[in-house]
XYZ file of C-alpha atoms in Angstrom:
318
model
C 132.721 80.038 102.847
C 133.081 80.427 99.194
C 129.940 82.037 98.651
C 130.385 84.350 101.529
C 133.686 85.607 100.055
C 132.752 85.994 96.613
C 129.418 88.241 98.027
C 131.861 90.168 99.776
C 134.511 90.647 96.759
C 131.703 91.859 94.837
C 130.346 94.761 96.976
C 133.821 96.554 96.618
C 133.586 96.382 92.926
C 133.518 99.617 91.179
C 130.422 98.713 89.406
C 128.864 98.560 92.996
C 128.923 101.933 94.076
C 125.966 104.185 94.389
C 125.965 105.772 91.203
C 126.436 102.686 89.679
C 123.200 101.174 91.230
C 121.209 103.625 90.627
C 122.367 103.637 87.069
C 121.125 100.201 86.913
C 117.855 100.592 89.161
C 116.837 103.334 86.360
C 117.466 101.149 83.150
C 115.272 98.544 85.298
C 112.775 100.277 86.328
C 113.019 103.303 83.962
C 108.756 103.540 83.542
C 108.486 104.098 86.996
C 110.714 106.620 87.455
C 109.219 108.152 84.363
C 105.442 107.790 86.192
C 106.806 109.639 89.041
C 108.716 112.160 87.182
C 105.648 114.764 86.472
C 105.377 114.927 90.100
C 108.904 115.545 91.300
C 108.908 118.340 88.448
C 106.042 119.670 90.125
C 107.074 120.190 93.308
C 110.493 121.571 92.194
C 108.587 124.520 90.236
C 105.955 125.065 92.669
C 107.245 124.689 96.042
C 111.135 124.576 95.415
C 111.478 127.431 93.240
C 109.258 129.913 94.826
C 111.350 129.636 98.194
C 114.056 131.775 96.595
C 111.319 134.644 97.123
C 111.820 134.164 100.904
C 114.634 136.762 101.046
C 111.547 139.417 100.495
C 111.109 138.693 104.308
C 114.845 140.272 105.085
C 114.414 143.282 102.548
C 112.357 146.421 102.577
C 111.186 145.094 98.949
C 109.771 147.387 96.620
C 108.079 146.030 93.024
C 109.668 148.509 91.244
C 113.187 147.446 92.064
C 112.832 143.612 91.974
C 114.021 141.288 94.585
C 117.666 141.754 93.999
C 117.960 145.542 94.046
C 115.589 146.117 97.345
C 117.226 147.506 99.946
C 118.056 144.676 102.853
C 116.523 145.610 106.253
C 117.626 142.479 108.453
C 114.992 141.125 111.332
C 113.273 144.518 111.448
C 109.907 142.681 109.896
C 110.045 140.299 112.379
C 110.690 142.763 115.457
C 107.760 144.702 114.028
C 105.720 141.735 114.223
C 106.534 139.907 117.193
C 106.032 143.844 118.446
C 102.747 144.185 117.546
C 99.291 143.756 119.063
C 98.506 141.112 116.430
C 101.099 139.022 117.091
C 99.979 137.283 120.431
C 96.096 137.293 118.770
C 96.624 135.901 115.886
C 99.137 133.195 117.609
C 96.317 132.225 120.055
C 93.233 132.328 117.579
C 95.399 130.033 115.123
C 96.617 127.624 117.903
C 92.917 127.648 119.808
C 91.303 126.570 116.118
C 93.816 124.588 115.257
C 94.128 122.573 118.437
C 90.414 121.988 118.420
C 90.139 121.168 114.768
C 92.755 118.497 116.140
C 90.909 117.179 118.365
C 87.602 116.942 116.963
C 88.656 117.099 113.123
C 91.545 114.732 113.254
C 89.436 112.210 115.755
C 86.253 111.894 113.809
C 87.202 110.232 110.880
C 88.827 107.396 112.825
C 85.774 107.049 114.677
C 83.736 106.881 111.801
C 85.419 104.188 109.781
C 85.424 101.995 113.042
C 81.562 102.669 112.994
C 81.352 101.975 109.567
C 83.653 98.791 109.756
C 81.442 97.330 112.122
C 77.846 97.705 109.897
C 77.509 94.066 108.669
C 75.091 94.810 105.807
C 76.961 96.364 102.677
C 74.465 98.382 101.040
C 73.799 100.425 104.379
C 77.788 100.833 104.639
C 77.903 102.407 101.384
C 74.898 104.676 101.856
C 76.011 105.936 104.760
C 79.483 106.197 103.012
C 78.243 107.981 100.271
C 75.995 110.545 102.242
C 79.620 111.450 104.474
C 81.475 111.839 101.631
C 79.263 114.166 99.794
C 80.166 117.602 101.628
C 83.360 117.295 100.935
C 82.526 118.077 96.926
C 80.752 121.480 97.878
C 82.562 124.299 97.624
C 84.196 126.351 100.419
C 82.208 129.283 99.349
C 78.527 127.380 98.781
C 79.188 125.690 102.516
C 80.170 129.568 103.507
C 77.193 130.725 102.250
C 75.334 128.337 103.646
C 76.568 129.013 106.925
C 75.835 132.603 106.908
C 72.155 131.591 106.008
C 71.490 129.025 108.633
C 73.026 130.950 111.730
C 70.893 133.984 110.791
C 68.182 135.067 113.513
C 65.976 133.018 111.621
C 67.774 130.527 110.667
C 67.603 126.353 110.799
C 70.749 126.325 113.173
C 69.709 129.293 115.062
C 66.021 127.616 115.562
C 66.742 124.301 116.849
C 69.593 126.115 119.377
C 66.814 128.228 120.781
C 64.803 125.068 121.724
C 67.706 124.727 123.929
C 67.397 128.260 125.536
C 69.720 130.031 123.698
C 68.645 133.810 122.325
C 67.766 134.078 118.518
C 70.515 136.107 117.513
C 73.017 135.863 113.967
C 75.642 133.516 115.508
C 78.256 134.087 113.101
C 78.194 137.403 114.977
C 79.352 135.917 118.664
C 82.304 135.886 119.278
C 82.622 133.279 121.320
C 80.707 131.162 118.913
C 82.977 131.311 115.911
C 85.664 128.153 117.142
C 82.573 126.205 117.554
C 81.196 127.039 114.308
C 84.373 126.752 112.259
C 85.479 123.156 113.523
C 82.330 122.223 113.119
C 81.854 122.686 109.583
C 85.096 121.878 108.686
C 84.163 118.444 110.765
C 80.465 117.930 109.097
C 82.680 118.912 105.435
C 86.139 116.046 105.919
C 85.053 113.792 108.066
C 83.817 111.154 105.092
C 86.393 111.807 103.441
C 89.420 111.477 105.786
C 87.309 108.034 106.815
C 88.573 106.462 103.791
C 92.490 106.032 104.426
C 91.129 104.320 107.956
C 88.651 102.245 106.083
C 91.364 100.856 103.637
C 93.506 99.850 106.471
C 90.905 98.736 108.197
C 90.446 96.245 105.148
C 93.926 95.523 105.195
C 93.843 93.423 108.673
C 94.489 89.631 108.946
C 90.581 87.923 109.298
C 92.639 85.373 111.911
C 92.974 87.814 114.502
C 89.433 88.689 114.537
C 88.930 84.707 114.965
C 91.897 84.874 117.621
C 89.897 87.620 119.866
C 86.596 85.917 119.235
C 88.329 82.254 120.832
C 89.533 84.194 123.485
C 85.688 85.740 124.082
C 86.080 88.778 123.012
C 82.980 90.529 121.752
C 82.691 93.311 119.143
C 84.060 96.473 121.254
C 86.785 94.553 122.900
C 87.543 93.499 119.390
C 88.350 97.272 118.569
C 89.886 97.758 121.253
C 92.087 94.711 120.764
C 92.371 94.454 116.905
C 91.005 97.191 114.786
C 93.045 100.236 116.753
C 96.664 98.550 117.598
C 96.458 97.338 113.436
C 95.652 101.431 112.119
C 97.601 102.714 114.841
C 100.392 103.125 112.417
C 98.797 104.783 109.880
C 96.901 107.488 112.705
C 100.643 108.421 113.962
C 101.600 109.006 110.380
C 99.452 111.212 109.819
C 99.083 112.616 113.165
C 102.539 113.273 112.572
C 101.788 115.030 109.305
C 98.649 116.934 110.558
C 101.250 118.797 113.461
C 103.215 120.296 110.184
C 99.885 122.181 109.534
C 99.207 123.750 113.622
C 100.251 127.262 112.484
C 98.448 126.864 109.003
C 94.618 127.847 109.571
C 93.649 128.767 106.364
C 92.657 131.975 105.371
C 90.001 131.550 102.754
C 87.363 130.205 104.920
C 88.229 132.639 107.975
C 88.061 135.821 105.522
C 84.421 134.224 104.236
C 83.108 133.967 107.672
C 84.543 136.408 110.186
C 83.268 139.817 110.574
C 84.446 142.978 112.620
C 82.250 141.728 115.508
C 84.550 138.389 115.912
C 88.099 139.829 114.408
C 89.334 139.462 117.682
C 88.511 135.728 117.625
C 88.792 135.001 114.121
C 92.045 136.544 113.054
C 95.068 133.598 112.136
C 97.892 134.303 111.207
C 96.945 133.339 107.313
C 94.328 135.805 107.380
C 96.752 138.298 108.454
C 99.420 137.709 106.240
C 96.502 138.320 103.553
C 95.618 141.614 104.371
C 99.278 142.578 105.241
C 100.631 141.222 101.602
C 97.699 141.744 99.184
C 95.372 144.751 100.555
C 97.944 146.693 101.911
C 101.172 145.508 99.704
C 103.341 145.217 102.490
C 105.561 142.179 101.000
C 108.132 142.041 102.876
C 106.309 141.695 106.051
C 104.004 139.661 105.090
C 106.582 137.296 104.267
C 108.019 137.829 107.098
C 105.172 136.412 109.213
C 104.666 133.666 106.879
C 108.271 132.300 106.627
C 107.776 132.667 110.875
C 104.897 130.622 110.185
C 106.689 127.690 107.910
C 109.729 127.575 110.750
C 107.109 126.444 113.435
C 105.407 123.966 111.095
C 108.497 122.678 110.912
C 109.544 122.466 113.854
C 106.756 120.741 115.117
C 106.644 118.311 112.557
C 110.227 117.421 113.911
C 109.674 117.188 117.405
C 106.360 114.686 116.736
C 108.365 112.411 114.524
C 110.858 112.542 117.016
C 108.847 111.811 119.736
C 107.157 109.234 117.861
C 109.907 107.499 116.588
C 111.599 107.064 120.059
C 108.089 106.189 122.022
C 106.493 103.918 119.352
C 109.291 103.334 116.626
C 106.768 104.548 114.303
C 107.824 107.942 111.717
C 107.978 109.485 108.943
C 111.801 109.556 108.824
């Protein structure tokens, strides 16, 4: 009883409160805060800062005048683009790609590390670790280029898919193609690399419940089933979680490198829009418009999956 009131005497101190604590958490641990400071500084000037430019999207802005001194115009970028013909295009080419990417892009990687986890010999893990990881150090433009050679009439791709009855033709000019061939890459390009968080918690499970499952007779793919998954599931809702905060972003740079005026109407995001809008045609204000549109659905999403994660699974980000 003594102990219990003295604890409780000292949390209504003054020295207790949460200023005071923190005060004393920093002269404690006053390197680490130091470590981390570079990167809190960074984010402040380079994605806190800039978001004071989002009133662009609300103002018929002109360069001349500045941000402050352009005219306001309310919601009329918005009305002009939720009026337009691109609007419901570039909403279903970005959700189509993205979704897919999802499903094949956000899948593979966890597929692969279980594959890997499972090779007993150690040199052939890391060789076939190495050779996955390697296209992710190319650059966007060399695998761009690359892909513009290979799906040529005469290309490697286009050869081997017209063993399979398909017409030699320049793929990257279908249409109906250019989903395929974007996840695709983007698949061959991350899918070493996004192995790796998987791997390390892979590495992080307790040997004993391998020994557990193999007691109770389980062999090697009931032991995924029964071990490796339920121990990463954590980490694939995290950042399954994270990966919906990205649905509307389908970025530009490799769309612009690939699509054509054959496939615009399958190949035109909302990033790639936004691109022409704000930088070929200087039209600021809209394009900001459409891109601040953008953000609110990212977040919005990113919301409702931590909510519904956190109330199905009690695992979230918040």
């Amino acid at each position: 009883m003594r102990n219990t009131t003295t604890i409780r005497r000292t949390d209504t101190l003054p020295g207790s409160s949460f200023g005071a604590r923190c005060a004393r958490d920093f002269r404690k641990n006053y390197a680490l805060y130091l470590l981390v400071l570079p990167v809190i500084v960074f984010y402040i000037v380079v994605h806190y800062v800039p978001m004071y430019g989002a009133i662009i999207a609300f103002k018929s802005y002109s360069p001349g005048k500045g941000i402050l001194k352009s005219a306001w115009c309310g919601l009329e970028h918005f009305k002009s683009f939720f009026g337009s013909v691109y609007f419901g295009r570039t909403l279903t080419n970005t959700l189509r790609i993205s979704l897919v990417s999802i499903l094949f892009g956000f899948t593979s990687p966890i597929i692969l590390a279980l594959l890997i986890n499972e090779l007993r010999s150690k040199f052939y893990s890391r060789v076939v670790q190495t050779i996955t990881y390697l296209p992710h150090f190319i650059s966007l433009v060399v695998i761009c280029g690359m892909l513009s050679d290979f799906l040529e009439p005469d290309g490697i791709i286009t050869t081997v898919c017209t063993w399979f009855g398909m017409d030699r033709q320049n793929l990257l000019r279908v249409p109906g193609y250019f989903t395929t061939i974007y996840v695709a890459s983007d698949v061959w390009q991350g899918v070493g690399w996004g192995s790796i968080i998987y791997l390390a918690a892979l590495a992080g499970i307790d040997p004993t419940l391998y020994e557990a499952a193999r007691m109770d007779g389980a062999n090697r793919w009931k032991q995924i089933w029964a071990v490796d998954i339920p121990c990463i599931l954590p980490t694939i809702i995290t950042l399954l979680i994270l990966r919906m905060g990205s649905v509307m972003s389908v970025g530009y740079e490799k769309i612009i490198l690939l699509y054509n005026s054959l496939t615009m109407e399958k190949a035109d995001v909302i990033s790639s829009f936004v691109y022409r809008k704000g930088l070929l045609e200087s039209n600021y204000g809209y394009s900001t418009a459409v891109g601040l549109f953008n953000s609110f659905v990212n977040m919005v999403l990113v919301v409702a999956a931590n909510t519904i994660s956190k109330k199905t699974n009690e695992t979230s980000l918040w």
